[in-house]
Short mmCIF file of C-alpha atoms and ligand atoms in Angstrom, two decimals:
data_model
loop_
_atom_site.label_atom_id
_atom_site.label_comp_id
_atom_site.label_asym_id
_atom_site.label_seq_id
_atom_site.Cartn_x
_atom_site.Cartn_y
_atom_site.Cartn_z
CA UNK A 1 25.39 -6.32 10.05
CA UNK A 2 25.40 -5.78 13.80
CA UNK A 3 23.13 -3.88 16.16
CA UNK A 4 25.72 -1.07 16.24
CA UNK A 5 25.17 -0.63 12.50
CA UNK A 6 21.58 0.39 13.21
CA UNK A 7 22.08 2.69 16.23
CA UNK A 8 18.63 4.34 15.81
CA UNK A 9 17.00 0.90 16.08
CA UNK A 10 19.23 -0.49 18.82
CA UNK A 11 17.28 0.91 21.78
CA UNK A 12 13.91 -0.32 20.48
CA UNK A 13 15.34 -3.79 19.90
CA UNK A 14 17.05 -3.87 23.32
CA UNK A 15 13.76 -2.85 24.93
CA UNK A 16 12.27 -6.13 23.74
CA UNK A 17 14.38 -7.90 26.35
CA UNK A 18 15.06 -11.57 25.79
CA UNK A 19 11.62 -12.96 25.38
CA UNK A 20 10.29 -12.62 21.89
CA UNK A 21 6.60 -13.24 21.37
CA UNK A 22 5.45 -15.48 18.56
CA UNK A 23 4.54 -12.48 16.46
CA UNK A 24 6.25 -9.15 16.15
CA UNK A 25 5.24 -6.19 13.97
CA UNK A 26 8.16 -3.94 13.06
CA UNK A 27 7.19 -0.56 11.66
CA UNK A 28 8.79 2.70 10.60
CA UNK A 29 9.26 4.79 7.48
CA UNK A 30 10.71 3.45 4.23
CA UNK A 31 14.48 3.18 4.05
CA UNK A 32 14.94 3.07 7.82
CA UNK A 33 16.32 -0.49 7.93
CA UNK A 34 13.29 -2.50 9.03
CA UNK A 35 14.30 -5.58 7.05
CA UNK A 36 17.89 -5.36 8.30
CA UNK A 37 16.57 -5.13 11.89
CA UNK A 38 14.25 -8.08 11.34
CA UNK A 39 17.09 -10.20 9.99
CA UNK A 40 19.27 -9.29 12.95
CA UNK A 41 16.50 -10.33 15.34
CA UNK A 42 15.90 -13.52 13.33
CA UNK A 43 19.60 -14.40 13.35
CA UNK A 44 19.81 -13.82 17.10
CA UNK A 45 16.82 -16.13 17.71
CA UNK A 46 18.48 -18.87 15.67
CA UNK A 47 22.03 -18.27 17.00
CA UNK A 48 23.13 -21.11 19.29
CA UNK A 49 25.41 -18.85 21.35
CA UNK A 50 23.18 -15.81 21.65
CA UNK A 51 21.92 -14.38 24.95
CA UNK A 52 20.24 -11.21 23.75
CA UNK A 53 17.83 -10.35 20.99
CA UNK A 54 19.46 -8.50 18.12
CA UNK A 55 22.98 -9.55 19.05
CA UNK A 56 23.82 -12.84 17.32
CA UNK A 57 27.35 -14.11 17.92
CA UNK A 58 28.16 -14.16 14.20
CA UNK A 59 30.44 -17.17 14.66
CA UNK A 60 28.39 -20.26 15.44
CA UNK A 61 27.23 -22.72 12.80
CA UNK A 62 23.69 -21.29 12.93
CA UNK A 63 25.04 -17.79 12.28
CA UNK A 64 27.18 -19.19 9.43
CA UNK A 65 24.13 -20.77 7.84
CA UNK A 66 22.07 -17.63 8.35
CA UNK A 67 24.71 -15.34 6.86
CA UNK A 68 25.12 -17.72 3.92
CA UNK A 69 21.34 -17.38 3.47
CA UNK A 70 20.92 -21.13 3.77
CA UNK A 71 19.53 -21.53 7.29
CA UNK A 72 16.75 -24.12 7.00
CA UNK A 73 14.73 -22.58 9.83
CA UNK A 74 14.49 -19.10 8.35
CA UNK A 75 12.19 -17.90 5.60
CA UNK A 76 11.74 -14.46 4.10
CA UNK A 77 8.45 -13.85 2.36
CA UNK A 78 8.46 -10.76 0.19
CA UNK A 79 6.34 -9.34 -2.58
CA UNK A 80 9.30 -9.60 -4.92
CA UNK A 81 8.89 -13.33 -5.47
CA UNK A 82 9.11 -14.82 -8.90
CA UNK A 83 5.69 -15.31 -10.52
CA UNK A 84 6.54 -18.81 -11.62
CA UNK A 85 7.74 -19.93 -8.21
CA UNK A 86 4.69 -18.52 -6.44
CA UNK A 87 5.75 -20.07 -3.19
CA UNK A 88 7.51 -18.98 -0.06
CA UNK A 89 10.84 -17.40 -0.69
CA UNK A 90 13.98 -18.79 0.87
CA UNK A 91 16.63 -16.59 2.39
CA UNK A 92 18.91 -17.73 -0.40
CA UNK A 93 16.80 -16.31 -3.18
CA UNK A 94 15.90 -12.65 -3.05
CA UNK A 95 14.16 -12.26 -6.35
CA UNK A 96 13.68 -8.89 -7.90
CA UNK A 97 10.96 -9.15 -10.45
CA UNK A 98 7.51 -10.59 -10.84
CA UNK A 99 4.32 -10.18 -8.92
CA UNK A 100 3.90 -7.50 -6.35
CA UNK A 101 1.63 -9.33 -3.97
CA UNK A 102 2.07 -11.78 -1.17
CA UNK A 103 -0.29 -14.43 -2.47
CA UNK A 104 -2.47 -16.85 -0.60
CA UNK A 105 -0.32 -19.67 -2.01
CA UNK A 106 2.72 -18.13 -0.30
CA UNK A 107 0.89 -17.91 3.04
CA UNK A 108 -0.40 -21.48 2.68
CA UNK A 109 3.17 -22.54 2.01
CA UNK A 110 4.11 -20.70 5.19
CA UNK A 111 1.41 -22.55 7.20
CA UNK A 112 2.82 -25.89 6.06
CA UNK A 113 6.38 -24.78 6.74
CA UNK A 114 5.48 -23.68 10.28
CA UNK A 115 3.96 -27.05 11.18
CA UNK A 116 7.23 -28.88 10.50
CA UNK A 117 9.52 -28.76 13.54
CA UNK A 118 12.77 -26.80 13.23
CA UNK A 119 15.54 -28.77 11.58
CA UNK A 120 18.17 -27.25 13.87
CA UNK A 121 16.07 -27.78 17.02
CA UNK A 122 15.95 -24.17 18.19
CA UNK A 123 13.25 -22.12 16.50
CA UNK A 124 11.77 -21.15 13.18
CA UNK A 125 11.66 -17.54 12.09
CA UNK A 126 9.60 -16.17 9.24
CA UNK A 127 9.82 -12.56 8.09
CA UNK A 128 6.99 -11.13 5.98
CA UNK A 129 7.98 -7.89 4.26
CA UNK A 130 5.86 -5.92 3.61
CA UNK A 131 2.99 -7.36 5.62
CA UNK A 132 0.63 -4.84 4.02
CA UNK A 133 1.20 -6.45 0.65
CA UNK A 134 -1.21 -9.27 1.48
CA UNK A 135 -4.68 -9.29 -0.03
CA UNK A 136 -7.74 -10.21 2.08
CA UNK A 137 -7.41 -13.97 1.49
CA UNK A 138 -3.67 -14.01 2.25
CA UNK A 139 -4.24 -11.95 5.40
CA UNK A 140 -6.99 -14.33 6.56
CA UNK A 141 -4.75 -17.32 5.94
CA UNK A 142 -2.00 -15.64 7.97
CA UNK A 143 -4.46 -14.92 10.75
CA UNK A 144 -5.01 -18.67 11.17
CA UNK A 145 -1.24 -19.12 11.66
CA UNK A 146 -1.11 -16.24 14.14
CA UNK A 147 -4.03 -17.62 16.16
CA UNK A 148 -2.25 -20.82 17.10
CA UNK A 149 1.43 -20.64 16.27
CA UNK A 150 3.64 -23.55 17.39
CA UNK A 151 5.77 -22.59 20.39
CA UNK A 152 8.98 -22.64 18.33
CA UNK A 153 7.67 -20.36 15.55
CA UNK A 154 8.36 -16.62 15.42
CA UNK A 155 6.72 -14.44 12.81
CA UNK A 156 8.11 -10.99 12.15
CA UNK A 157 5.86 -8.73 10.09
CA UNK A 158 7.16 -5.53 8.53
CA UNK A 159 5.19 -2.47 7.49
CA UNK A 160 5.48 1.29 7.25
CA UNK A 161 2.52 1.77 9.58
CA UNK A 162 0.47 -0.63 11.74
CA UNK A 163 -2.66 0.97 10.25
CA UNK A 164 -1.74 -0.57 6.91
CA UNK A 165 -2.16 -4.08 8.35
CA UNK A 166 -5.50 -5.71 9.19
CA UNK A 167 -6.41 -4.76 12.79
CA UNK A 168 -7.01 -8.42 13.64
CA UNK A 169 -3.42 -9.18 12.58
CA UNK A 170 -1.83 -6.09 14.16
CA UNK A 171 -3.58 -6.75 17.49
CA UNK A 172 -1.95 -10.19 17.74
CA UNK A 173 1.56 -8.78 17.36
CA UNK A 174 3.93 -7.06 19.74
CA UNK A 175 4.79 -3.77 18.03
CA UNK A 176 8.30 -2.47 17.55
CA UNK A 177 8.72 1.01 16.13
CA UNK A 178 11.97 1.99 14.47
CA UNK A 179 12.32 5.72 14.89
CA UNK A 180 13.90 8.04 12.34
CA UNK A 181 17.21 9.34 13.73
CA UNK A 182 17.98 13.04 14.06
CA UNK A 183 19.64 14.60 11.02
CA UNK A 184 22.97 15.05 12.81
CA UNK A 185 22.99 11.42 13.99
CA UNK A 186 22.05 10.20 10.52
CA UNK A 187 24.82 12.24 8.90
CA UNK A 188 27.36 10.87 11.35
CA UNK A 189 26.20 7.38 10.41
CA UNK A 190 26.35 8.17 6.69
CA UNK A 191 29.92 9.44 7.07
CA UNK A 192 30.88 5.99 8.30
CA UNK A 193 28.73 3.91 5.95
CA UNK A 194 28.82 5.83 2.66
CA UNK A 195 31.90 6.13 0.51
CA UNK A 196 33.69 9.35 1.55
CA UNK A 197 33.93 10.55 -2.05
CA UNK A 198 30.19 11.20 -1.85
CA UNK A 199 30.41 13.38 1.28
CA UNK A 200 29.05 16.44 -0.53
CA UNK A 201 25.79 14.62 -1.23
CA UNK A 202 25.18 13.30 2.29
CA UNK A 203 22.80 15.93 3.60
CA UNK A 204 20.95 16.29 0.30
CA UNK A 205 20.59 12.50 -0.06
CA UNK A 206 19.26 12.32 3.50
CA UNK A 207 16.75 15.13 2.87
CA UNK A 208 15.58 13.55 -0.39
CA UNK A 209 15.16 10.26 1.50
CA UNK A 210 12.93 11.81 4.14
CA UNK A 211 15.64 11.33 6.79
CA UNK A 212 15.93 7.56 6.26
CA UNK A 213 19.65 6.68 6.47
CA UNK A 214 19.63 3.37 4.60
CA UNK A 215 17.79 4.82 1.65
CA UNK A 216 20.13 7.84 1.75
CA UNK A 217 23.26 5.69 1.63
CA UNK A 218 22.01 4.04 -1.56
CA UNK A 219 21.11 7.38 -3.07
CA UNK A 220 24.31 9.23 -2.25
CA UNK A 221 26.40 6.52 -3.84
CA UNK A 222 24.49 6.90 -7.10
CA UNK A 223 26.42 9.84 -8.55
CA UNK A 224 24.56 9.54 -11.85
CA UNK A 225 21.33 10.34 -10.00
CA UNK A 226 22.67 13.72 -8.86
CA UNK A 227 24.04 14.56 -12.32
CA UNK A 228 20.70 13.82 -14.00
CA UNK A 229 18.77 15.55 -11.24
CA UNK A 230 20.92 18.65 -11.82
CA UNK A 231 20.06 18.50 -15.55
CA UNK A 232 16.36 18.11 -14.73
CA UNK A 233 16.41 21.20 -12.51
CA UNK A 234 18.31 23.01 -15.29
CA UNK A 235 15.42 22.20 -17.62
CA UNK A 236 12.82 23.20 -15.02
CA UNK A 237 14.60 26.54 -14.80
CA UNK A 238 13.81 27.36 -18.46
CA UNK A 239 11.00 29.78 -19.36
CA UNK A 240 9.52 27.25 -21.75
CA UNK A 241 9.71 23.64 -20.63
CA UNK A 242 11.11 21.10 -23.06
CA UNK A 243 8.81 18.21 -22.16
CA UNK A 244 10.61 15.77 -24.47
CA UNK A 245 14.01 16.57 -22.97
CA UNK A 246 12.61 16.22 -19.43
CA UNK A 247 11.06 12.85 -20.28
CA UNK A 248 14.34 11.76 -21.86
CA UNK A 249 16.28 12.68 -18.71
CA UNK A 250 13.78 10.99 -16.39
CA UNK A 251 13.86 7.84 -18.47
CA UNK A 252 17.52 7.42 -17.46
CA UNK A 253 16.52 7.19 -13.79
CA UNK A 254 14.74 4.48 -11.86
CA UNK A 255 11.02 5.33 -11.74
CA UNK A 256 11.26 5.59 -7.95
CA UNK A 257 14.06 8.15 -8.31
CA UNK A 258 12.01 10.23 -10.76
CA UNK A 259 9.03 10.09 -8.41
CA UNK A 260 11.26 11.11 -5.51
CA UNK A 261 12.53 14.18 -7.39
CA UNK A 262 9.07 15.45 -8.31
CA UNK A 263 7.27 14.41 -5.14
CA UNK A 264 9.83 16.20 -2.97
CA UNK A 265 9.77 19.25 -5.29
CA UNK A 266 5.98 19.45 -4.98
CA UNK A 267 6.11 18.99 -1.21
CA UNK A 268 8.70 21.77 -0.92
CA UNK A 269 6.75 24.16 -3.16
CA UNK A 270 3.50 23.55 -1.28
CA UNK A 271 5.29 23.88 2.06
CA UNK A 272 6.75 27.26 1.03
CA UNK A 273 3.29 28.38 -0.12
CA UNK A 274 2.01 27.52 3.35
CA UNK A 275 4.74 29.65 4.90
CA UNK A 276 7.10 26.80 5.77
CA UNK A 277 10.70 26.16 4.75
CA UNK A 278 12.31 23.93 2.12
CA UNK A 279 12.73 20.48 3.63
CA UNK A 280 14.10 18.40 0.76
CA UNK A 281 15.58 20.23 -2.23
CA UNK A 282 17.87 22.39 -0.14
CA UNK A 283 20.18 23.07 -3.12
CA UNK A 284 17.35 24.31 -5.38
CA UNK A 285 15.88 27.11 -3.30
CA UNK A 286 15.53 29.55 -6.23
CA UNK A 287 13.39 27.24 -8.35
CA UNK A 288 11.30 26.10 -5.38
CA UNK A 289 10.59 29.68 -4.34
CA UNK A 290 9.84 30.79 -7.90
CA UNK A 291 7.41 27.91 -8.35
CA UNK A 292 5.81 28.68 -4.98
CA UNK A 293 5.23 32.28 -6.06
CA UNK A 294 4.00 31.55 -9.55
CA UNK A 295 1.88 28.40 -9.45
CA UNK A 296 -1.51 27.87 -7.87
CA UNK A 297 -2.02 25.33 -5.13
CA UNK A 298 -4.85 23.74 -7.10
CA UNK A 299 -2.65 23.15 -10.18
CA UNK A 300 0.10 21.72 -7.99
CA UNK A 301 -2.31 19.28 -6.34
CA UNK A 302 -3.54 18.10 -9.76
CA UNK A 303 0.02 17.60 -10.97
CA UNK A 304 0.86 15.81 -7.75
CA UNK A 305 -1.96 13.32 -8.53
CA UNK A 306 -0.26 12.59 -11.87
CA UNK A 307 2.98 11.77 -10.06
CA UNK A 308 1.16 9.53 -7.57
CA UNK A 309 -0.32 7.69 -10.56
CA UNK A 310 3.15 7.47 -12.12
CA UNK A 311 4.53 5.93 -8.91
CA UNK A 312 1.75 3.33 -8.97
CA UNK A 313 2.30 2.33 -12.58
CA UNK A 314 6.06 2.82 -12.61
CA UNK A 315 6.81 -0.87 -12.68
CA UNK A 316 4.89 -1.39 -15.91
CA UNK A 317 7.43 -0.76 -18.65
CA UNK A 318 4.71 0.10 -21.16
CA UNK A 319 5.14 3.56 -22.63
CA UNK A 320 7.17 4.99 -19.78
CA UNK A 321 8.52 7.70 -22.05
CA UNK A 322 5.05 8.65 -23.33
CA UNK A 323 3.66 8.67 -19.79
CA UNK A 324 6.44 11.02 -18.69
CA UNK A 325 5.91 13.31 -21.70
CA UNK A 326 2.18 13.44 -20.94
CA UNK A 327 2.88 14.37 -17.31
CA UNK A 328 5.32 17.12 -18.29
CA UNK A 329 2.80 18.55 -20.78
CA UNK A 330 0.54 19.05 -17.77
CA UNK A 331 3.18 20.88 -15.68
CA UNK A 332 1.40 23.73 -13.87
CA UNK A 333 1.73 26.98 -15.82
CA UNK A 334 3.18 30.06 -14.22
ZN1 ZN B 401 25.66 -17.39 16.48
#
């Protein structure tokens, strides 16, 4: 990964100049590449040949260690850490399951880590992603680190919006916004970064991702997603909904993908009802318009609450199928 691979973030990163404060808050919408940008900045701080932030040389021994995810002076703290480990995550271990909170134990581990001087003599960089995943005690523990960080320590916090982070934390950080690129720029980027056999999905994937290129590249390479989505819309097109079939189809997708389909459908329908255009499901205009003409705004809002609840509980495997069936039974009537 180089700065050129994130052209929409390059200007914001270059604007930082060469002096990085001890704490930086990177923000922008989901799927925009905030973690990739933070890692690029972290690598450039640790790079022994680097002159500019965000442009590590990629060749020195520090870059080698960083790219091998074994640099001793870099830590990534995420909410994906293993429950049993319950300690700060190393760059080498990006764990996928377990608790969804950055715990106070992880932040205490960070405080201890920060007090030990860098092993490679340059700096220490810690990325916390997402910074809004801390509870009150974790946030207060972090605040103590931010109040008096050692000169060599750099903390990079990541969030979708600075408002999601405690004001006392946000106010101590320099803020770096990563802007969403224009659709044409994002499609150009996708043409280079996504497999060309998925070209026909590029614009749709981008729209369903809210314009975020990195999320779109993942989506457009998941051909199965588009096949199942097509089947789901086929079912939604029926006069009488087959709730069991819909639940069966949705069960084949990641919960986040199911949420994305129905959240964007609801947004489009409500937008059309308000006199706007279809922003996301640009290939399903007939269904969106029919729903907009036949369903009440109140029913749509209620159903939308069910999908928000589904998104919240989506990581609990308990009764996913039954939950989906129950939601489809409550589909707004025409
Ligand atoms: Zn280097």
